[in-house]
PDB file of C-alpha atoms in Angstrom:
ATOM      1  CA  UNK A   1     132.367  84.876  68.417  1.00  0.00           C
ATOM      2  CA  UNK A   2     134.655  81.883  69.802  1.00  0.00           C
ATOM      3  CA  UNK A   3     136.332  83.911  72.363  1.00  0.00           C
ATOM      4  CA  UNK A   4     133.072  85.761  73.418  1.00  0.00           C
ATOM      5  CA  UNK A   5     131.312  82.125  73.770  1.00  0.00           C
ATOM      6  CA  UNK A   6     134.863  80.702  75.797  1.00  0.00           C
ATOM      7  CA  UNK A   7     134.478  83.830  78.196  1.00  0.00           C
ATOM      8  CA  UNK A   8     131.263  83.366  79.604  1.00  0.00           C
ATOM      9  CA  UNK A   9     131.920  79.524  79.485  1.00  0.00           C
ATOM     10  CA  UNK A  10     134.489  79.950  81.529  1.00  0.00           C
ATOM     11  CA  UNK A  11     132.980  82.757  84.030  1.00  0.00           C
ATOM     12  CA  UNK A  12     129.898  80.106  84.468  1.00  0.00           C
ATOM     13  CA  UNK A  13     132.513  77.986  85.255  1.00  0.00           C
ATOM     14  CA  UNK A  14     134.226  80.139  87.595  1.00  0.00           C
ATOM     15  CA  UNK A  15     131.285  81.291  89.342  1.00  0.00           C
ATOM     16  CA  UNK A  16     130.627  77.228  91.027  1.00  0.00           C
ATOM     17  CA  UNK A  17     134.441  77.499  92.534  1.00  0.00           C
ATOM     18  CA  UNK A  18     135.873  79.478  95.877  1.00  0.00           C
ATOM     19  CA  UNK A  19     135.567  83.437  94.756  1.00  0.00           C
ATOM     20  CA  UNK A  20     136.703  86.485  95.834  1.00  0.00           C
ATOM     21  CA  UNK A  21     134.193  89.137  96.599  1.00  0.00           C
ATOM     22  CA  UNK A  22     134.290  91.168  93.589  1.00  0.00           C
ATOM     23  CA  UNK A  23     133.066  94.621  96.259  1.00  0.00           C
ATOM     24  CA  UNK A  24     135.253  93.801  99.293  1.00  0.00           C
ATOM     25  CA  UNK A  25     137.283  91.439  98.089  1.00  0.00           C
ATOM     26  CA  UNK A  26     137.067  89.365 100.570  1.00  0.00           C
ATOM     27  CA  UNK A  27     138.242  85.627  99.801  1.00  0.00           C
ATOM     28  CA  UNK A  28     136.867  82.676 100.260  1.00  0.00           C
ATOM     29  CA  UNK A  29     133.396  84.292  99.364  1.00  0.00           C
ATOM     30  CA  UNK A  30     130.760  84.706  97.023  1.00  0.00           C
ATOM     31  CA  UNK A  31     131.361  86.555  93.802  1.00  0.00           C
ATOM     32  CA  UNK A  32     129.187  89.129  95.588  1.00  0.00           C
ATOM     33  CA  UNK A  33     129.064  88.275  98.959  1.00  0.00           C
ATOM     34  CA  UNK A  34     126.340  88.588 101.757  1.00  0.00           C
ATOM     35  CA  UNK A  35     127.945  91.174 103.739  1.00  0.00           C
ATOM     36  CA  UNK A  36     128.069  93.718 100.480  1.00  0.00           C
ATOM     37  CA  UNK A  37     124.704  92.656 100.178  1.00  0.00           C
ATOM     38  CA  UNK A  38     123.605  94.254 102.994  1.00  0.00           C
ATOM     39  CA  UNK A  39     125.784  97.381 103.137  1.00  0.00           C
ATOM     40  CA  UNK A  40     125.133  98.692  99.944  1.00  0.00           C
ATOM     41  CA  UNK A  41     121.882  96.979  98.728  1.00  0.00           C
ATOM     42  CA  UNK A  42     119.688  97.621 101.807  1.00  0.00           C
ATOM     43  CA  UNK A  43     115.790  97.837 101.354  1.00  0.00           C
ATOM     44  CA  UNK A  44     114.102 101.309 100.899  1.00  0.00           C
ATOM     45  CA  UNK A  45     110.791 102.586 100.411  1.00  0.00           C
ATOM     46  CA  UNK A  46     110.264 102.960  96.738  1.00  0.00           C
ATOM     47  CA  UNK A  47     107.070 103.976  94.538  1.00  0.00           C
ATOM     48  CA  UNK A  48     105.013 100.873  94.186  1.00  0.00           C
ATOM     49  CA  UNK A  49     104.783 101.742  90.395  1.00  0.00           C
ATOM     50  CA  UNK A  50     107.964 103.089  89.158  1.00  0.00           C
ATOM     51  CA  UNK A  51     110.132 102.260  92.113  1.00  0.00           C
ATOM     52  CA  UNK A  52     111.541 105.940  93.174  1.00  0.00           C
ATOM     53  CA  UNK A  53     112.716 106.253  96.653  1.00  0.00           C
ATOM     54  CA  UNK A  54     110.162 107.822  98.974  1.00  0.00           C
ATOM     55  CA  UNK A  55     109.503 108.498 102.464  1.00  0.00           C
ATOM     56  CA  UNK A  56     108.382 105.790 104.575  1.00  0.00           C
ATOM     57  CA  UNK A  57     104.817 105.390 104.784  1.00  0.00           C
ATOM     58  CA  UNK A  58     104.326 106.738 101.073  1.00  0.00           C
ATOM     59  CA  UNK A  59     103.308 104.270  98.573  1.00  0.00           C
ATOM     60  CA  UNK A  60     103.539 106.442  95.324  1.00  0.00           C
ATOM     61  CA  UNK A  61     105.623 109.008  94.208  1.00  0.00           C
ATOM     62  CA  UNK A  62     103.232 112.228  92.767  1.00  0.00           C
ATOM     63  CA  UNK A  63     104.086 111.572  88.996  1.00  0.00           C
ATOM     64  CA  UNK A  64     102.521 107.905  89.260  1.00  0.00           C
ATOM     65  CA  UNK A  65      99.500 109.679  90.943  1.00  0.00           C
ATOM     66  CA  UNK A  66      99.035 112.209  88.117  1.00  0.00           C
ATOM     67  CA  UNK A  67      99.887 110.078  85.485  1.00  0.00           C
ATOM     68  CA  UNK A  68      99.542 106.658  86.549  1.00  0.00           C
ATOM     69  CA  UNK A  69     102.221 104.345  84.158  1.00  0.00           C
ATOM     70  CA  UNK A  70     101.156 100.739  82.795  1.00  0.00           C
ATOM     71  CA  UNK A  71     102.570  98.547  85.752  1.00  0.00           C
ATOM     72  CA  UNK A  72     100.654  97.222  88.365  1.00  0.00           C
ATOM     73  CA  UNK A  73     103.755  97.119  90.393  1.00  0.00           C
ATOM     74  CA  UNK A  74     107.671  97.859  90.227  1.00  0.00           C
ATOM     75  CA  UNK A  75     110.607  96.359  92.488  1.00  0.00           C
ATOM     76  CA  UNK A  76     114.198  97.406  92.302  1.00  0.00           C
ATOM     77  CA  UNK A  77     116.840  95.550  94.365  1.00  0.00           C
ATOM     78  CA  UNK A  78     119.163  98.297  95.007  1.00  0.00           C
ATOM     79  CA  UNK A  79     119.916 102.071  93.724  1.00  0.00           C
ATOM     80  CA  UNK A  80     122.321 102.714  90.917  1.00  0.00           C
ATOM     81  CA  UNK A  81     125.335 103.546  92.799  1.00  0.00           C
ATOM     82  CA  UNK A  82     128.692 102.351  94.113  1.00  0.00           C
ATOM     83  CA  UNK A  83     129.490  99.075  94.003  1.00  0.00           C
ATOM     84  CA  UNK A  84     126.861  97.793  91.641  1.00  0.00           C
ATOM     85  CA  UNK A  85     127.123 100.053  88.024  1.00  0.00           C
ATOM     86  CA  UNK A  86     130.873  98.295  87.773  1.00  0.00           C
ATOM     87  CA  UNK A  87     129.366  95.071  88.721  1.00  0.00           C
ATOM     88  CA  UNK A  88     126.625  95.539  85.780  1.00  0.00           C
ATOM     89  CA  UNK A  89     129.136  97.141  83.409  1.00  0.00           C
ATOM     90  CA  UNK A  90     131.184  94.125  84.082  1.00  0.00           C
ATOM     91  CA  UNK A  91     128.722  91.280  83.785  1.00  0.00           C
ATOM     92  CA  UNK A  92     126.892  93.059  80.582  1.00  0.00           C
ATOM     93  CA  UNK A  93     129.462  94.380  78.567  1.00  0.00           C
ATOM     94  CA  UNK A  94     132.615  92.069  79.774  1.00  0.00           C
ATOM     95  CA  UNK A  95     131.617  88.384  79.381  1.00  0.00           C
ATOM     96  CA  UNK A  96     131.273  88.485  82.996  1.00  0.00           C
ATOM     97  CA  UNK A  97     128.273  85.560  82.795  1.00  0.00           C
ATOM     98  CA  UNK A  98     129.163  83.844  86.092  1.00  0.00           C
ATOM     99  CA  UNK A  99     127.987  87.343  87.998  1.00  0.00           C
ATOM    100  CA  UNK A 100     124.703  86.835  86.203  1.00  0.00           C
ATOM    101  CA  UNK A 101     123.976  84.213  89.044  1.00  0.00           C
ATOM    102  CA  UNK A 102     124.564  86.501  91.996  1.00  0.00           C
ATOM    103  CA  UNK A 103     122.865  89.421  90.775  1.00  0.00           C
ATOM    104  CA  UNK A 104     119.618  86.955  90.438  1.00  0.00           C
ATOM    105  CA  UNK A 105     120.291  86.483  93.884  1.00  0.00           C
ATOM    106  CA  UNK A 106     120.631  89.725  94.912  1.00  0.00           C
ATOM    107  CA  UNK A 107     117.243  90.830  92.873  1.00  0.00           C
ATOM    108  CA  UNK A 108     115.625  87.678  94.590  1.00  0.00           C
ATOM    109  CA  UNK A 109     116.528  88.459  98.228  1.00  0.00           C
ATOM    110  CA  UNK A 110     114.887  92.217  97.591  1.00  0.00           C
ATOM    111  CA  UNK A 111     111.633  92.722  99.499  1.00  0.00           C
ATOM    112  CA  UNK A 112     108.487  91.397  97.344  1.00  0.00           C
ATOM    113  CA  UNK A 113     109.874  90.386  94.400  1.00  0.00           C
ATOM    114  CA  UNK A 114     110.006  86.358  94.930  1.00  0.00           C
ATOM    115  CA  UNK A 115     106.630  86.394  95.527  1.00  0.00           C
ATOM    116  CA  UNK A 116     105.978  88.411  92.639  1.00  0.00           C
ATOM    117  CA  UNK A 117     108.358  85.438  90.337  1.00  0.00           C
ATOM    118  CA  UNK A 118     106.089  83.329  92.109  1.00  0.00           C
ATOM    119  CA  UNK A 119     102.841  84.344  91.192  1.00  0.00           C
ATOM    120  CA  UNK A 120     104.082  84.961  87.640  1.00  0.00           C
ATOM    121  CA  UNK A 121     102.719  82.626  84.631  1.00  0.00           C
ATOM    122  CA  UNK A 122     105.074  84.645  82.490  1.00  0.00           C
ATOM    123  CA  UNK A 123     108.299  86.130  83.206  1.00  0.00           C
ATOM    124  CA  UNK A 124     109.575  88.046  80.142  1.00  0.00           C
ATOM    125  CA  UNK A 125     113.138  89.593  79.701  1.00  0.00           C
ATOM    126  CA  UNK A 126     113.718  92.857  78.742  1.00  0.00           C
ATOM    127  CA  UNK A 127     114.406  92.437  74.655  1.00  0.00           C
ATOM    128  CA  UNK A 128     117.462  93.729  72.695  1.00  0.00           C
ATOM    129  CA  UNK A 129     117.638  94.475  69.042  1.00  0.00           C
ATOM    130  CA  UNK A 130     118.822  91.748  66.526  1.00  0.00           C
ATOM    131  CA  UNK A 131     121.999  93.824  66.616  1.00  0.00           C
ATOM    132  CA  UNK A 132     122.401  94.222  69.891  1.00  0.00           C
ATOM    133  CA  UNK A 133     122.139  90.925  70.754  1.00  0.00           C
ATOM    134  CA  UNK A 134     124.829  89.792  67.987  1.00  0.00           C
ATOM    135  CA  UNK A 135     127.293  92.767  69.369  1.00  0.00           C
ATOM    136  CA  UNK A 136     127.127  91.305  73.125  1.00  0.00           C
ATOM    137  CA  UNK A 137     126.471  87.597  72.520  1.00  0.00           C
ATOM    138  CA  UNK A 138     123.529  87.851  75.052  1.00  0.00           C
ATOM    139  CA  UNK A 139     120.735  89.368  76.620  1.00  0.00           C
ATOM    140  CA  UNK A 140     121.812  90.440  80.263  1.00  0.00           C
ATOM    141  CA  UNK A 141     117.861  90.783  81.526  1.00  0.00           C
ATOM    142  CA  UNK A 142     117.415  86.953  79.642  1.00  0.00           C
ATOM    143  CA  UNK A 143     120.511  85.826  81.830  1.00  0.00           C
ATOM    144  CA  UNK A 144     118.850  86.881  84.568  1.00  0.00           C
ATOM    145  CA  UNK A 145     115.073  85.780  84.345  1.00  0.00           C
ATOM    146  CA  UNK A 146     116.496  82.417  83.339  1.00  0.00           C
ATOM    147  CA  UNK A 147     117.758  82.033  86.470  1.00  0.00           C
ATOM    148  CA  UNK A 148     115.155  83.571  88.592  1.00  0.00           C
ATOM    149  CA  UNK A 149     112.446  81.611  87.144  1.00  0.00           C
ATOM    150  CA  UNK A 150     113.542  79.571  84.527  1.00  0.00           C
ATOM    151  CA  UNK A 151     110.494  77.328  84.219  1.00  0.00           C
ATOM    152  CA  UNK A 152     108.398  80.313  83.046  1.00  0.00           C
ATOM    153  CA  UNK A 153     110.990  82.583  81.371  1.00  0.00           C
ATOM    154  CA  UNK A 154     110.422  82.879  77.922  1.00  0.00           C
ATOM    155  CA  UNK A 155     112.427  85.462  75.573  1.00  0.00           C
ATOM    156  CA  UNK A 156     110.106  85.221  72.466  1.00  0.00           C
ATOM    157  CA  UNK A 157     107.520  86.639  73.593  1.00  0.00           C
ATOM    158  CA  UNK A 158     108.399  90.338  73.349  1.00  0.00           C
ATOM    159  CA  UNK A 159     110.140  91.987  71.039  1.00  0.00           C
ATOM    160  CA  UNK A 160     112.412  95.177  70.105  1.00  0.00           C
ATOM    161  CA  UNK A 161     111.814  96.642  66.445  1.00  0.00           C
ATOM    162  CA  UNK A 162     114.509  99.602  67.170  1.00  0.00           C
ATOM    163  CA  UNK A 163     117.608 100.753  69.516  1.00  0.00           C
ATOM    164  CA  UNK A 164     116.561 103.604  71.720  1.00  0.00           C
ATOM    165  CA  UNK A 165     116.361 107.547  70.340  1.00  0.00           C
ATOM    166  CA  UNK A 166     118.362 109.973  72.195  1.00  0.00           C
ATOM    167  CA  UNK A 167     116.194 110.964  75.375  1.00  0.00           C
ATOM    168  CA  UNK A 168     118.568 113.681  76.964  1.00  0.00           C
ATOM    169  CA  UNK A 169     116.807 116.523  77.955  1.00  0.00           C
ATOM    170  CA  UNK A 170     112.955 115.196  77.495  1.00  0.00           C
ATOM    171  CA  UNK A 171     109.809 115.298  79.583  1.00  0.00           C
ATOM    172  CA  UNK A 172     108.245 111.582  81.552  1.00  0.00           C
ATOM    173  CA  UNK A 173     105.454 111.879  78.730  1.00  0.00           C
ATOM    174  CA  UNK A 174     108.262 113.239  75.596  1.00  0.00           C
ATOM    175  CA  UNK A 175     110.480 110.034  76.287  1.00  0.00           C
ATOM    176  CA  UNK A 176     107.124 107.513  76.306  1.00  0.00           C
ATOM    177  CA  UNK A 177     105.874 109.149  72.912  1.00  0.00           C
ATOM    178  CA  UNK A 178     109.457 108.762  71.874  1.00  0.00           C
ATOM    179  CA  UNK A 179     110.030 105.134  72.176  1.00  0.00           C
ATOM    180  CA  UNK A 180     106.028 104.303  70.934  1.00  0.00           C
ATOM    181  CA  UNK A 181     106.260 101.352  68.512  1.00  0.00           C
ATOM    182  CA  UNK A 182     109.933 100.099  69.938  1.00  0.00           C
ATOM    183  CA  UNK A 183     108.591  96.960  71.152  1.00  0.00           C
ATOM    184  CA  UNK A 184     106.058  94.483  70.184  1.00  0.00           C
ATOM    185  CA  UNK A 185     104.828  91.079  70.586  1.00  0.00           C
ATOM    186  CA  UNK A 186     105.894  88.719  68.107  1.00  0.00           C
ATOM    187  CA  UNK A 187     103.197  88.210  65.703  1.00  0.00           C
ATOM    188  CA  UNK A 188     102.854  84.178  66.272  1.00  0.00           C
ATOM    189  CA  UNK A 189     102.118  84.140  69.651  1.00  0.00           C
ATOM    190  CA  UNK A 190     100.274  87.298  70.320  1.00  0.00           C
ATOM    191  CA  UNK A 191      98.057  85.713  72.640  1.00  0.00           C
ATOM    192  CA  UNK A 192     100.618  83.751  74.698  1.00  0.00           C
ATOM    193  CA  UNK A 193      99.965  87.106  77.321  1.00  0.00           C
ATOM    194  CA  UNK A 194      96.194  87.378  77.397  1.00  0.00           C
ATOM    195  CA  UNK A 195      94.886  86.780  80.766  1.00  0.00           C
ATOM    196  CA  UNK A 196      98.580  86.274  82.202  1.00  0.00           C
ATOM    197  CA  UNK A 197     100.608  87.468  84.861  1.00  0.00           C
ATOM    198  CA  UNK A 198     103.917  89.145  83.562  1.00  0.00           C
ATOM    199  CA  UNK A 199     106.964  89.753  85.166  1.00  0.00           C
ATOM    200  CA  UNK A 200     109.617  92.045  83.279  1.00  0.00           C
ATOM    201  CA  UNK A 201     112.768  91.858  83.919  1.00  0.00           C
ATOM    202  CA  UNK A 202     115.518  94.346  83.320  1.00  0.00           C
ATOM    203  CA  UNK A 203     118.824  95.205  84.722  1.00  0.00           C
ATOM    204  CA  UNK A 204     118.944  99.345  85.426  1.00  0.00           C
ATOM    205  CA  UNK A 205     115.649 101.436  85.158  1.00  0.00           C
ATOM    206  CA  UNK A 206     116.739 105.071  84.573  1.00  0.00           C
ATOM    207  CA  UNK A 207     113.441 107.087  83.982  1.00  0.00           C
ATOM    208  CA  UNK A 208     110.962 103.844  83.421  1.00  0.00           C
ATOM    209  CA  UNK A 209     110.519 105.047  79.673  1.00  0.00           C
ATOM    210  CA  UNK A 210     111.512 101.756  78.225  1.00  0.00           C
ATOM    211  CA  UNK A 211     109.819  99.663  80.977  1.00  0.00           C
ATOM    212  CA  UNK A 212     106.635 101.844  80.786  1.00  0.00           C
ATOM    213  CA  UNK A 213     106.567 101.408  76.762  1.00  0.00           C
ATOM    214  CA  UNK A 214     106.943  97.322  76.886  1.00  0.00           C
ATOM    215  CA  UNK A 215     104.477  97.035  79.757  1.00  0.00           C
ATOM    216  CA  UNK A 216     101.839  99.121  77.583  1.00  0.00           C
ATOM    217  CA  UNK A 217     102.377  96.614  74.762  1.00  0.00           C
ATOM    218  CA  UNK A 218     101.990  93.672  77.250  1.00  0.00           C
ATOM    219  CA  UNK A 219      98.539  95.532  78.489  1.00  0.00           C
ATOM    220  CA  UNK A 220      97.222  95.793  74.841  1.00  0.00           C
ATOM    221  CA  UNK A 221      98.049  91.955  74.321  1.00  0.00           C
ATOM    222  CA  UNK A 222      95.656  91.445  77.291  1.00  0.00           C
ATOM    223  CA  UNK A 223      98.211  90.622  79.982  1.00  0.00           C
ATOM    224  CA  UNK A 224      95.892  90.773  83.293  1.00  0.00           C
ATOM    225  CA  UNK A 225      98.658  92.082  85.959  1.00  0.00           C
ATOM    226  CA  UNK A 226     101.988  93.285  85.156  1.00  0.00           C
ATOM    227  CA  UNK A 227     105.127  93.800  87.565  1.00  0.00           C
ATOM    228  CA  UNK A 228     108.674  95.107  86.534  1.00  0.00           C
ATOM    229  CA  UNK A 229     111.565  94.371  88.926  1.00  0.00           C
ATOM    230  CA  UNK A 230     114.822  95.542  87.844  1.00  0.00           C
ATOM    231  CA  UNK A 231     118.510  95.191  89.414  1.00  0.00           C
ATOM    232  CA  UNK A 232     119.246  98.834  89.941  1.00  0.00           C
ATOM    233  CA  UNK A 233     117.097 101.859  89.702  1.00  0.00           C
ATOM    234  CA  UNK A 234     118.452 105.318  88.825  1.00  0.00           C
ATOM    235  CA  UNK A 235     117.752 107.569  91.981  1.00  0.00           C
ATOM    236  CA  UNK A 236     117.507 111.427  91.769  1.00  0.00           C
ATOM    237  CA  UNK A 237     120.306 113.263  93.900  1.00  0.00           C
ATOM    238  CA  UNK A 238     119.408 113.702  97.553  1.00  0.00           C
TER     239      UNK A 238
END
């Protein structure tokens, strides 16, 4: 627990010095710097409520029009794709905490989503289990709605009851019955999302099942408008 603590310590540390561009490489520069940025995180029209890459002038993909999910709106800063899963892998699952401050600033220079952080009264972080969070030592999605917004982050508002079943091989509508009951809001403050506007923040969206499930909780609690923005979205294969 020491040396988990000691490693992000130190990467917060390290992330206020002179970096190295942990794409290009480039040195003196950001830990992600502005020219990566805009090579491989460049704006695209996406689905206005699940974020899917579409053509331009199309606001939502045919799956939100059939089956519209629980989000008013849904941002993603970039696809899933080379540079950024080894960036995520290494800032969730390495200690890497000091990269937690660039990829806030990549998700915040994305098209629409500071003025959806703005309008926010609550923005909530994706939760993790109990478990989880003891196994990693924190919550990557916390890490990075704390520094997005952190007067109106709150973590305690929703919660996960379970991990995740297997969802290989399911339907849009098998995964959402799948992960019914995985999240909830905690009993105490059930209210706290009634007439609100909620943000939820998560690093990768891969089919919006988990995203789709929280924000249905969120509109049963009475939350008034909901937006998800998330780091990277999973994109289908050209």
């Amino acid at each position: 627990m020491f040396r988990r603590w000691a490693q992000r310590a130190f990467s917060s540390v390290a992330a206020g010095l002179p970096s190295q561009c942990s794409v290009c490489r480039a040195w003196p520069a950001r830990p992600i710097c502005d020219a990566c940025v805009a090579r491989f995180a460049p704006p695209k029209p996406r689905c206005m409520t699940c974020a899917l890459p579409l053509p331009p002038g199309v606001s939502r993909c045919s799956a939100c029009v059939s089956s519209p999910p629980p989000l008013d709106a849904c941002h993603a800063a970039c696809a899933y794709e080379w540079p950024w899963p080894e960036r995520i892998a290494e800032f969730k699952f390495r200690g890497s905490a000091g990269l937690a401050s660039p990829l806030a600033t990549l998700l915040r220079s994305a098209p629409w989503i500071e003025a959806a952080i703005e309008k926010a009264d609550l923005v909530l972080p994706m939760p993790l289990t109990t478990a989880r969070l003891r196994e990693r030592g924190f919550n990557q999605a916390h890490e990075l709605a704390k520094r997005l917004a952190p007067a109106t982050t709150d973590p305690g508002v929703l919660l996960r009851t379970r991990e995740a079943p297997a969802q290989r091989g399911l339907t849009r509508a098998e995964r959402l019955s799948n992960l019914r009951g995985m999240f909830a809001l905690e009993p105490l403050r059930a209210t706290a999302v009634r007439g609100r506007r909620v943000v939820l923040v998560d690093d990768v969206m891969t089919t919006g099942a988990s995203v789709f499930t929280a924000a249905e909780v969120l509109r049963r609690g009475g939350a008034s408008h909901i937006t998800a923005i998330v780091l990277a979205r999973t994109d289908p294969p050209a």
